[in-house]
Coordinates of C-alpha atoms in Angstrom, one line a residue:
X1 CA 17.9 30.7 35.0
X2 CA 21.4 29.5 35.9
X3 CA 20.7 26.3 34.0
X4 CA 19.7 28.2 30.9
X5 CA 22.8 30.4 31.1
X6 CA 25.0 27.3 31.5
X7 CA 23.3 25.7 28.5
X8 CA 24.0 28.8 26.4
X9 CA 27.6 28.9 27.6
X10 CA 28.1 25.2 26.7
X11 CA 26.6 25.8 23.3
X12 CA 29.0 28.7 22.6
X13 CA 31.9 26.6 23.7
X14 CA 31.1 23.9 21.3
X15 CA 33.3 23.8 18.3
X16 CA 31.4 24.3 15.1
X17 CA 31.8 21.7 12.3
X18 CA 31.4 22.5 8.6
X19 CA 28.8 20.1 7.2
X20 CA 25.9 20.0 4.7
X21 CA 22.4 20.7 5.7
X22 CA 21.6 17.0 5.1
X23 CA 24.2 15.9 7.5
X24 CA 23.1 18.6 10.0
X25 CA 19.6 17.0 10.1
X26 CA 21.2 13.6 11.1
X27 CA 23.2 15.3 13.8
X28 CA 20.1 17.1 15.1
X29 CA 18.3 13.7 15.3
X30 CA 21.1 12.1 17.2
X31 CA 21.3 15.1 19.6
X32 CA 17.6 14.6 20.4
X33 CA 18.2 10.9 21.2
X34 CA 16.5 9.5 18.1
X35 CA 17.6 6.0 17.2
X36 CA 14.8 4.9 15.0
X37 CA 13.1 6.5 12.0
X38 CA 10.3 5.2 9.7
X39 CA 10.2 6.5 6.2
X40 CA 10.2 6.2 2.5
X41 CA 12.9 7.9 0.2
X42 CA 12.4 10.0 -2.9
X43 CA 14.1 12.7 -4.9
X44 CA 13.6 15.7 -2.7
X45 CA 14.8 14.0 0.5
X46 CA 17.6 12.0 -1.1
X47 CA 20.5 14.1 0.3
X48 CA 19.3 13.2 3.8
X49 CA 19.0 9.6 3.0
X50 CA 22.5 9.6 1.6
X51 CA 23.8 10.9 4.9
X52 CA 21.6 8.5 6.8
X53 CA 23.4 5.7 4.9
X54 CA 26.6 6.8 6.5
X55 CA 25.2 6.8 10.0
X56 CA 23.6 3.3 10.0
X57 CA 25.5 2.3 13.1
X58 CA 23.8 5.1 15.1
X59 CA 20.4 5.6 13.5
X60 CA 18.1 2.8 12.2
X61 CA 15.8 3.6 9.3
X62 CA 12.8 1.3 8.7
X63 CA 11.6 1.4 5.1
X64 CA 7.8 1.1 5.4
X65 CA 5.8 0.1 2.3
X66 CA 3.8 3.3 2.3
X67 CA 4.3 6.7 3.9
X68 CA 1.1 6.4 5.9
X69 CA 2.6 3.2 7.4
X70 CA 5.6 5.3 8.5
X71 CA 3.4 7.8 10.5
X72 CA 1.4 5.0 12.2
X73 CA 4.5 3.1 13.1
X74 CA 6.0 6.3 14.5
X75 CA 2.8 6.8 16.5
X76 CA 2.9 3.2 17.9
X77 CA 6.5 3.7 18.9
X78 CA 5.7 7.0 20.6
X79 CA 2.7 5.8 22.4
X80 CA 4.5 2.7 23.9
X81 CA 7.7 4.6 24.8
X82 CA 6.6 8.1 25.6
X83 CA 9.3 9.4 23.3
X84 CA 9.0 11.4 20.1
X85 CA 8.3 9.2 17.0
X86 CA 10.0 10.2 13.7
X87 CA 8.7 9.8 10.2
X88 CA 10.4 11.0 7.0
X89 CA 9.2 11.2 3.3
X90 CA 9.9 13.0 0.1
X91 CA 7.9 15.9 -1.4
X92 CA 4.6 15.8 -3.3
X93 CA 2.8 12.5 -2.8
X94 CA 5.3 11.3 -0.2
X95 CA 4.4 14.3 2.0
X96 CA 0.7 14.1 1.4
X97 CA 0.7 10.4 2.2
X98 CA 1.8 11.4 5.7
X99 CA -1.2 13.6 6.4
X100 CA -3.6 10.9 7.7
X101 CA -1.1 9.8 10.3
X102 CA -0.3 13.4 11.2
X103 CA -4.0 14.2 11.7
X104 CA -4.4 11.1 13.8
X105 CA -1.4 12.1 16.0
X106 CA -2.8 15.6 16.4
X107 CA -6.2 14.6 17.7
X108 CA -4.7 11.9 19.9
X109 CA -1.9 14.1 21.3
X110 CA 0.9 11.9 20.1
X111 CA 4.5 13.4 20.0
X112 CA 5.8 13.0 16.5
X113 CA 8.3 14.9 14.2
X114 CA 7.8 14.4 10.4
X115 CA 10.5 15.5 8.1
X116 CA 9.7 16.1 4.4
X117 CA 11.9 17.0 1.5
X118 CA 10.8 19.9 -0.8
X119 CA 11.8 21.2 -4.2
X120 CA 14.7 23.7 -4.3
X121 CA 13.9 27.2 -3.0
X122 CA 14.1 28.8 -6.5
X123 CA 11.3 26.5 -7.7
X124 CA 8.8 27.1 -4.9
X125 CA 5.5 28.1 -6.2
X126 CA 6.2 27.1 -9.8
X127 CA 4.3 23.7 -9.7
X128 CA 7.6 21.9 -10.1
X129 CA 7.7 18.2 -10.3
X130 CA 6.4 16.7 -7.0
X131 CA 5.9 20.1 -5.4
X132 CA 3.0 20.5 -3.0
X133 CA 2.4 23.1 -0.3
X134 CA 2.7 20.6 2.5
X135 CA 3.0 23.4 5.1
X136 CA -0.3 24.8 4.0
X137 CA -1.9 21.3 3.8
X138 CA -0.7 20.2 7.2
X139 CA -1.3 23.5 9.1
X140 CA -4.7 22.4 10.5
X141 CA -3.5 19.0 11.7
X142 CA -0.1 19.9 13.2
X143 CA 0.9 21.4 16.5
X144 CA 3.5 23.4 14.6
X145 CA 5.1 23.3 11.2
X146 CA 7.8 25.1 9.3
X147 CA 9.5 25.2 5.9
X148 CA 13.3 25.5 6.0
X149 CA 14.6 27.3 2.9
X150 CA 18.1 28.2 4.2
X151 CA 20.7 25.8 5.6
X152 CA 21.4 28.1 8.6
X153 CA 17.9 27.5 9.9
X154 CA 18.3 23.8 10.4
X155 CA 19.6 23.5 14.0
X156 CA 17.3 26.0 15.5
X157 CA 14.2 24.7 13.8
X158 CA 14.9 21.1 14.4
X159 CA 15.5 21.8 18.1
X160 CA 12.3 23.8 18.3
X161 CA 10.4 21.0 16.5
X162 CA 11.3 18.3 19.1
X163 CA 10.6 20.7 22.0
X164 CA 7.2 21.6 20.8
X165 CA 6.3 18.0 19.8
X166 CA 7.1 16.6 23.3
X167 CA 6.2 19.4 25.7
X168 CA 2.9 20.3 27.3
X169 CA 0.1 18.6 25.4
X170 CA 2.2 16.6 22.9
X171 CA 1.5 16.6 19.2
X172 CA 2.9 16.2 15.7
X173 CA 5.3 18.7 14.1
X174 CA 6.2 18.8 10.5
X175 CA 9.5 20.3 9.1
X176 CA 9.7 20.7 5.3
X177 CA 13.2 21.2 4.0
X178 CA 14.0 22.5 0.6
X179 CA 16.6 20.6 -1.4
X180 CA 19.0 23.5 -1.6
X181 CA 19.1 23.7 2.2
X182 CA 20.0 20.0 2.3
X183 CA 23.0 20.5 -0.1
X184 CA 24.3 23.8 1.2
X185 CA 26.8 24.0 4.0
X186 CA 26.8 25.6 7.4
X187 CA 28.9 25.9 10.6
X188 CA 26.9 23.4 12.7
X189 CA 26.4 23.9 16.4
X190 CA 23.4 22.3 18.1
X191 CA 21.6 23.7 21.2
X192 CA 18.5 22.0 22.5
X193 CA 15.4 24.1 22.8
X194 CA 14.1 24.7 26.3
X195 CA 11.5 27.4 25.7
X196 CA 9.7 29.3 22.9
X197 CA 8.5 32.8 23.4
X198 CA 4.7 33.1 23.9
X199 CA 4.4 29.3 24.2
X200 CA 3.5 28.0 27.6
X201 CA 3.3 24.2 27.4
X202 CA 2.0 23.5 30.9
X203 CA 0.2 26.1 33.1
X204 CA 1.1 26.2 36.7
X205 CA -1.7 25.0 39.0
X206 CA -3.4 27.8 40.9
X207 CA -3.9 27.3 44.7
X208 CA -7.4 28.7 44.5
X209 CA -8.5 26.2 41.9
X210 CA -7.1 23.3 43.8
X211 CA -8.9 24.4 46.9
X212 CA -12.2 24.9 45.2
X213 CA -11.9 21.5 43.5
X214 CA -11.0 19.8 46.8
X215 CA -14.0 21.4 48.5
X216 CA -16.4 20.1 45.9
X217 CA -14.8 16.6 46.0
X218 CA -14.9 16.5 49.8
X219 CA -18.5 17.4 50.0
X220 CA -19.7 15.1 47.3
X221 CA -22.0 12.2 48.0
X222 CA -21.9 10.6 44.6
X223 CA -18.6 11.7 43.0
X224 CA -17.4 10.1 39.8
X225 CA -14.0 10.2 38.0
X226 CA -13.5 9.9 34.3
X227 CA -9.8 9.7 33.4
X228 CA -8.2 9.9 29.9
X229 CA -4.9 9.8 28.1
X230 CA -3.7 12.9 29.9
X231 CA -2.9 10.7 32.8
X232 CA -0.6 8.5 30.7
X233 CA 1.0 11.5 28.8
X234 CA 1.6 13.2 32.1
X235 CA 3.0 10.0 33.6
X236 CA 0.6 10.4 36.5
X237 CA -0.5 6.8 36.9
X238 CA 0.7 6.6 40.5
X239 CA -0.8 9.9 41.4
X240 CA -4.2 8.8 39.9
X241 CA -4.1 5.6 41.9
X242 CA -3.3 7.4 45.1
X243 CA -6.1 10.0 44.5
X244 CA -8.7 7.3 43.7
X245 CA -7.7 5.2 46.7
X246 CA -7.7 8.0 49.2
X247 CA -11.0 9.5 48.1
X248 CA -12.7 6.1 47.4
X249 CA -14.2 7.5 44.2
X250 CA -15.3 5.1 41.4
X251 CA -13.3 5.8 38.2
X252 CA -13.9 5.0 34.6
X253 CA -11.7 5.3 31.5
X254 CA -12.0 6.8 28.0
X255 CA -10.6 4.5 25.3
X256 CA -7.3 6.4 25.3
X257 CA -7.2 6.4 29.1
X258 CA -7.4 2.6 29.2
X259 CA -4.4 1.0 31.0
X260 CA -3.6 4.2 33.0
X261 CA -5.1 2.2 35.9
X262 CA -5.1 -1.5 36.5
X263 CA -8.3 -2.8 34.9
X264 CA -8.9 -5.1 37.8
X265 CA -8.6 -2.3 40.5
X266 CA -11.7 -2.5 42.7
X267 CA -12.5 1.2 42.1
X268 CA -12.0 0.9 38.3
X269 CA -15.6 0.6 37.1
X270 CA -15.1 0.4 33.3
X271 CA -15.3 2.4 30.2
X272 CA -17.4 5.5 29.3
X273 CA -18.6 6.3 25.8
X274 CA -20.7 5.0 22.9
X275 CA -19.8 1.4 23.5
X276 CA -18.7 1.7 27.1
X277 CA -20.0 0.0 30.1
X278 CA -23.6 0.3 31.3
X279 CA -23.0 1.7 34.8
X280 CA -20.4 4.4 34.0
X281 CA -22.6 5.8 31.3
X282 CA -25.9 5.7 33.1
X283 CA -24.5 7.0 36.4
X284 CA -22.8 9.9 34.7
X285 CA -26.3 11.5 34.8
X286 CA -26.7 10.7 38.5
X287 CA -23.4 11.7 40.0
X288 CA -23.2 15.0 42.0
X289 CA -19.6 15.8 41.2
X290 CA -17.9 14.7 37.9
X291 CA -14.1 14.8 38.0
X292 CA -12.6 14.7 34.5
X293 CA -8.8 14.1 34.5
X294 CA -6.8 14.4 31.3
X295 CA -9.8 14.0 29.0
X296 CA -11.5 16.4 26.5
X297 CA -15.2 15.6 26.7
X298 CA -15.2 14.1 23.2
X299 CA -18.7 13.6 21.7
X300 CA -18.3 9.8 21.8
X301 CA -18.0 10.2 25.5
X302 CA -20.7 12.8 26.2
X303 CA -23.4 11.9 23.7
X304 CA -26.0 14.7 23.7
X305 CA -24.4 17.7 25.4
X306 CA -27.8 19.1 26.3
X307 CA -28.3 16.2 28.7
X308 CA -24.8 15.4 29.8
X309 CA -24.2 15.5 33.6
X310 CA -26.5 18.5 34.0
X311 CA -27.1 17.6 37.6
X312 CA -23.4 17.6 38.5
X313 CA -20.7 20.0 39.5
X314 CA -17.8 19.4 37.1
X315 CA -14.1 19.6 38.0
X316 CA -11.8 19.5 35.0
X317 CA -8.1 18.6 35.4
X318 CA -6.6 19.7 32.0
X319 CA -3.2 20.8 30.6
X320 CA -4.6 22.6 27.6
X321 CA -6.7 25.7 28.4
X322 CA -8.3 25.5 25.0
X323 CA -10.1 22.3 26.0
X324 CA -11.7 23.9 29.1
X325 CA -15.3 24.9 28.6
X326 CA -15.0 23.9 24.9
X327 CA -17.7 21.2 25.0
X328 CA -18.8 21.1 28.6
X329 CA -19.2 24.0 30.9
X330 CA -17.2 23.3 34.1
X331 CA -17.4 24.6 37.6
X332 CA -13.7 24.4 38.4
X333 CA -10.8 24.1 36.0
X334 CA -7.5 22.8 37.4
X335 CA -4.9 23.7 34.8
X336 CA -1.6 21.9 34.6
X337 CA 0.2 18.6 34.1
X338 CA -1.9 15.9 35.7
X339 CA 1.1 14.5 37.6
X340 CA 1.6 17.9 39.3
X341 CA -2.1 18.8 39.8
X342 CA -3.0 15.4 41.3
X343 CA 0.0 15.5 43.6
X344 CA -0.9 19.0 44.8
X345 CA -4.6 18.2 45.5
X346 CA -3.9 14.9 47.3
X347 CA -3.2 16.5 50.7
X348 CA -6.4 18.6 50.3
X349 CA -8.8 15.8 49.8
X350 CA -10.3 13.7 52.6
X351 CA -10.0 10.0 53.1
X352 CA -13.3 8.6 52.2
X353 CA -15.4 5.6 51.1
X354 CA -18.4 5.7 48.9
X355 CA -19.7 2.2 49.5
X356 CA -23.3 2.7 48.7
X357 CA -22.5 4.7 45.6
X358 CA -19.9 2.2 44.4
X359 CA -22.6 -0.5 45.0
X360 CA -24.7 1.1 42.3
X361 CA -21.9 0.6 39.8
X362 CA -21.6 -3.0 40.9
X363 CA -25.3 -3.6 40.5
X364 CA -25.3 -2.2 37.0
X365 CA -22.2 -4.2 36.1
X366 CA -24.0 -7.4 37.1
X367 CA -27.0 -6.5 34.9
X368 CA -24.6 -5.9 32.0
X369 CA -22.7 -9.1 32.8
X370 CA -25.8 -11.2 32.9
X371 CA -27.4 -9.6 29.8
X372 CA -24.3 -9.2 27.6
X373 CA -20.7 -9.7 28.9
X374 CA -21.0 -13.4 29.8
X375 CA -22.5 -14.1 26.3
X376 CA -19.7 -12.2 24.7
X377 CA -16.8 -13.9 26.4
X378 CA -18.4 -17.3 27.2
X379 CA -20.8 -17.8 24.3
X380 CA -22.9 -20.9 23.9
X381 CA -23.9 -20.2 20.3
X382 CA -22.0 -22.0 17.5
X383 CA -20.1 -19.1 16.0
X384 CA -17.0 -17.6 17.5
X385 CA -17.3 -14.1 19.0
X386 CA -14.7 -11.3 19.1
X387 CA -15.1 -11.1 22.9
X388 CA -14.0 -14.7 23.5
X389 CA -10.9 -14.1 21.3
X390 CA -9.9 -11.1 23.5
X391 CA -10.5 -13.2 26.6
X392 CA -8.2 -16.0 25.4
X393 CA -5.5 -13.4 24.6
X394 CA -5.9 -12.0 28.1
X395 CA -5.4 -15.4 29.7
X396 CA -2.5 -16.4 27.5
X397 CA -0.7 -13.1 28.1
X398 CA -1.4 -12.9 31.8
X399 CA -2.8 -9.4 31.2
X400 CA 0.7 -8.1 30.3
X401 CA 0.5 -7.7 26.5
X402 CA 0.3 -4.5 24.6
X403 CA -2.8 -4.5 22.5
X404 CA -2.8 -2.4 19.4
X405 CA -6.3 -2.2 17.8
X406 CA -7.4 -0.9 14.4
X407 CA -10.8 0.8 14.1
X408 CA -14.2 -0.9 14.1
X409 CA -16.2 -3.4 16.1
X410 CA -13.0 -5.3 17.1
X411 CA -11.6 -2.1 18.5
X412 CA -14.6 -1.5 20.8
X413 CA -14.6 -5.2 21.8
X414 CA -10.8 -5.0 22.6
X415 CA -11.2 -1.8 24.6
X416 CA -14.1 -3.3 26.5
X417 CA -12.6 -6.7 27.4
X418 CA -8.8 -6.3 27.3
X419 CA -7.2 -6.6 30.8
X420 CA -4.1 -4.6 31.6
X421 CA -1.7 -4.4 34.6
X422 CA 0.7 -1.9 33.0
X423 CA 0.3 1.5 31.5
X424 CA 0.9 2.3 27.8
X425 CA -0.7 -1.1 27.0
X426 CA -3.7 0.0 24.9
X427 CA -2.8 1.7 21.6
X428 CA -5.5 2.6 19.2
X429 CA -6.8 5.4 17.0
X430 CA -9.2 7.4 19.1
X431 CA -10.3 10.8 17.9
X432 CA -9.7 10.3 14.1
X433 CA -10.8 6.6 14.0
X434 CA -8.3 5.7 11.3
X435 CA -8.7 2.3 9.6
X436 CA -5.3 0.9 8.7
X437 CA -3.7 2.2 11.9
X438 CA -3.4 -1.2 13.6
X439 CA -0.7 -3.1 11.7
X440 CA 1.9 -0.4 11.3
X441 CA 1.3 0.9 14.8
X442 CA 1.9 -2.5 16.2
X443 CA 5.2 -2.7 14.3
X444 CA 6.2 0.6 15.9
X445 CA 5.0 -0.5 19.3
X446 CA 7.0 -3.7 19.2
X447 CA 10.1 -2.0 18.1
X448 CA 9.7 0.4 21.0
X449 CA 9.1 -2.3 23.5
X450 CA 10.9 -5.4 22.4
X451 CA 10.6 -6.8 26.0
X452 CA 6.8 -6.9 25.8
X453 CA 4.4 -9.0 23.8
X454 CA 2.6 -6.8 21.2
X455 CA -0.7 -8.1 19.8
X456 CA -2.4 -6.3 16.9
X457 CA -6.2 -6.8 16.9
X458 CA -7.5 -5.9 13.4
X459 CA -10.7 -6.3 11.4
X460 CA -10.6 -7.7 7.8
X461 CA -11.5 -4.2 6.4
X462 CA -8.8 -2.1 8.2
X463 CA -6.2 -4.8 7.7
X464 CA -6.3 -4.5 3.9
X465 CA -5.7 -0.7 4.1
X466 CA -2.1 -1.2 5.2
X467 CA -1.5 -5.0 4.6
X468 CA 1.6 -4.1 2.7
X469 CA 3.4 -3.4 6.0
X470 CA 3.8 -7.2 6.4
X471 CA 6.8 -6.5 4.3
X472 CA 8.4 -4.6 7.2
X473 CA 7.7 -7.5 9.5
X474 CA 9.3 -9.9 7.1
X475 CA 12.4 -7.8 6.3
X476 CA 13.2 -6.9 9.9
X477 CA 11.7 -10.1 11.6
X478 CA 9.6 -8.0 13.9
X479 CA 8.0 -10.5 16.3
X480 CA 4.6 -8.9 16.5
X481 CA 1.4 -11.1 16.8
X482 CA -1.4 -10.2 14.3
X483 CA -4.9 -11.3 15.0
X484 CA -7.5 -10.6 12.2
X485 CA -11.1 -10.9 13.4
X486 CA -12.7 -11.7 10.1
X487 CA -16.5 -11.3 9.7
X488 CA -16.4 -10.6 6.0
X489 CA -17.9 -7.2 6.5
X490 CA -17.1 -3.7 7.4
X491 CA -18.6 -4.6 10.7
X492 CA -19.2 -1.3 12.5
X493 CA -20.8 0.3 9.4
X494 CA -22.8 -2.9 8.9
X495 CA -24.1 -2.6 12.5
X496 CA -25.3 0.9 12.0
X497 CA -27.0 -0.2 8.7
X498 CA -28.8 -3.0 10.6
X499 CA -29.9 -0.8 13.5
X500 CA -30.6 2.5 11.8
X501 CA -30.9 1.9 8.0
X502 CA -33.3 -1.0 7.8
X503 CA -30.6 -3.6 7.0
X504 CA -29.7 -1.9 3.8
X505 CA -26.1 -3.2 3.6
X506 CA -24.7 -0.8 1.1
X507 CA -21.1 -1.5 0.3
X508 CA -20.2 -3.3 3.5
X509 CA -19.9 -6.9 2.4
X510 CA -16.3 -7.9 1.9
X511 CA -15.1 -10.6 -0.5
X512 CA -11.8 -11.2 1.1
X513 CA -8.6 -12.9 -0.1
X514 CA -6.9 -15.8 1.6
X515 CA -5.2 -13.9 4.4
X516 CA -3.2 -17.0 5.5
X517 CA -1.6 -17.4 2.1
X518 CA -0.8 -13.7 2.0
X519 CA 1.0 -13.9 5.3
X520 CA 2.8 -17.1 4.3
X521 CA 4.0 -15.2 1.2
X522 CA 5.8 -12.9 3.6
X523 CA 7.2 -16.0 5.4
X524 CA 5.1 -15.3 8.5
X525 CA 3.9 -18.3 10.4
X526 CA 0.1 -18.4 10.0
X527 CA -3.0 -20.2 11.1
X528 CA -6.8 -19.9 10.6
X529 CA -9.4 -20.8 13.2
X530 CA -13.1 -21.1 12.7
X531 CA -14.1 -23.6 15.5
X532 CA -14.2 -22.9 19.2
X533 CA -12.5 -26.2 20.0
X534 CA -9.3 -24.9 18.2
X535 CA -9.2 -21.3 19.6
X536 CA -7.5 -21.7 22.9
X537 CA -4.7 -23.8 21.6
X538 CA -4.2 -21.5 18.6
X539 CA -3.9 -18.4 20.8
X540 CA -1.5 -20.2 23.1
X541 CA 0.6 -21.3 20.2
X542 CA 0.7 -17.7 18.9
X543 CA 1.6 -16.2 22.2
X544 CA 4.4 -18.8 22.8
X545 CA 6.0 -18.0 19.4
X546 CA 9.2 -16.1 19.4
X547 CA 8.7 -15.1 15.8
X548 CA 6.1 -13.0 13.9
X549 CA 2.7 -14.8 13.9
X550 CA -0.5 -14.3 12.0
X551 CA -3.8 -15.7 13.3
X552 CA -7.1 -15.3 11.4
X553 CA -10.2 -16.0 13.4
X554 CA -13.5 -16.4 11.5
X555 CA -16.1 -14.8 13.7
X556 CA -19.9 -14.3 13.5
X557 CA -20.9 -12.1 10.6
X558 CA -23.7 -10.3 12.2
X559 CA -22.6 -9.9 15.8
X560 CA -23.2 -6.4 17.1
X561 CA -21.3 -4.5 19.7
X562 CA -23.4 -3.6 22.8
X563 CA -23.9 -1.6 24.9
X564 CA -24.4 1.2 22.5
X565 CA -25.5 4.8 22.8
X566 CA -27.1 5.9 19.5
X567 CA -25.4 8.8 17.8
X568 CA -26.6 12.1 19.3
X569 CA -28.5 10.4 22.1
X570 CA -28.0 10.9 25.8
X571 CA -25.6 8.7 27.8
X572 CA -28.7 7.6 29.7
X573 CA -30.2 6.2 26.5
X574 CA -27.5 3.4 26.4
X575 CA -28.9 0.2 24.9
X576 CA -27.9 -3.2 26.2
X577 CA -29.3 -4.9 23.1

């Protein structure tokens, strides 16, 4: 309380400055610690861009080649840094082009603030040039949105936007600003937002729930942990590790939880979900206590809900009450930030080992390795596989690279075989499955982590959806590494057509351009590999480069990703081939 009073006192003691709304927006961004924006200018946001021009020494703007690229770049930046990503666009088509990235950020809980220009207040509702109701359009896919029509609203709304975007379960916020509010003047004073009435971002853990959860965990004979991105968002990696090691419970990741725990940790048993590992999926329906930490029981994880873990008591550690009992009925809900809840339950759980239970995971891993994994990463057939490319990147990077994947077969292969020693290393589009995500997200990730190697893993289909963002790499010399795994197909759709539609390959064959020449047109060093004998050296050359690098790898056209749980089937119906 004293802190809040002190903040209000400091705010009142600040000397107001008379500035335009457009300049006020810049001051708001600076006050929130923003130093990088992705965007695309246009008429309705031009006053803000004019002010941005004057603040180039404090605030870097990256001109993406499409507004969708701006949102994905902001997402990549946010995911690798944990900070709020910022994207900006004009009204009309500029604003609507942001929607895919906003929807992606919403379902994957990525903190982002999008600023859009809007026609002047007097023209609202008149179908003026480049007017769209972006607030109405974006309402279902934002954590919060607001249209500013009066200049005086700017400081309070911008402060609220950043607070809501980053607090609790993070998400995207959109602020639409009419042109008159950008031109008009106000007496500007900025106060950071610390609370919003009726908004409780992180529930406090209840002692009773913690005790009930600990009782179930301590009495379990076959407990199993599934951890998701909530661990990363809550910065609870150390707490998860301590919890797993004290209890001795096998733990598996969701695709967005990948890298929260060292992939080589002896109790890390792999990935759950449609293309996850054999053991974690099969043994979900044999565990007696399922402990879900920072995950939302997505359908790609659960398969048929009627058969999912029906034998188990379920404990759900979750920050968002709306996710509890939404898909899966749980026995104990532990609400709160995962860092706090795991810290508080740690003294309540017993030190334990579950050697016989863990041995069941090891046995199933060996079956999967012999049947599938070894052939994926050490193939004997002539054509190159996606798995062996990921394995070469693992070795060349020392398991330290950030891998940013697009959506498709290559994504599942990357999530299955990438090795990580550091959190915030796996960046992908999870819930929305957005093709075109990979390239711009990798740009944002690299700009947010210049000290780390960032490798984009992309299919030939998704690559062409945002290929124009090579222009950003060229203009700003962003030293990102791009690997296109080219099978001349929309591979994941083709796999489904092969398995479930009698090989009717409707609209999935790709006639692709010369990707190397395109990259060279942007002055990016490029190489194509189609022979196994050249792969290792090419990957090493790419990873050693200090500059942007493009590597195209021609892989098998009809390679399928296994294991696979057919859509709507039980996790126990997982197929190894």
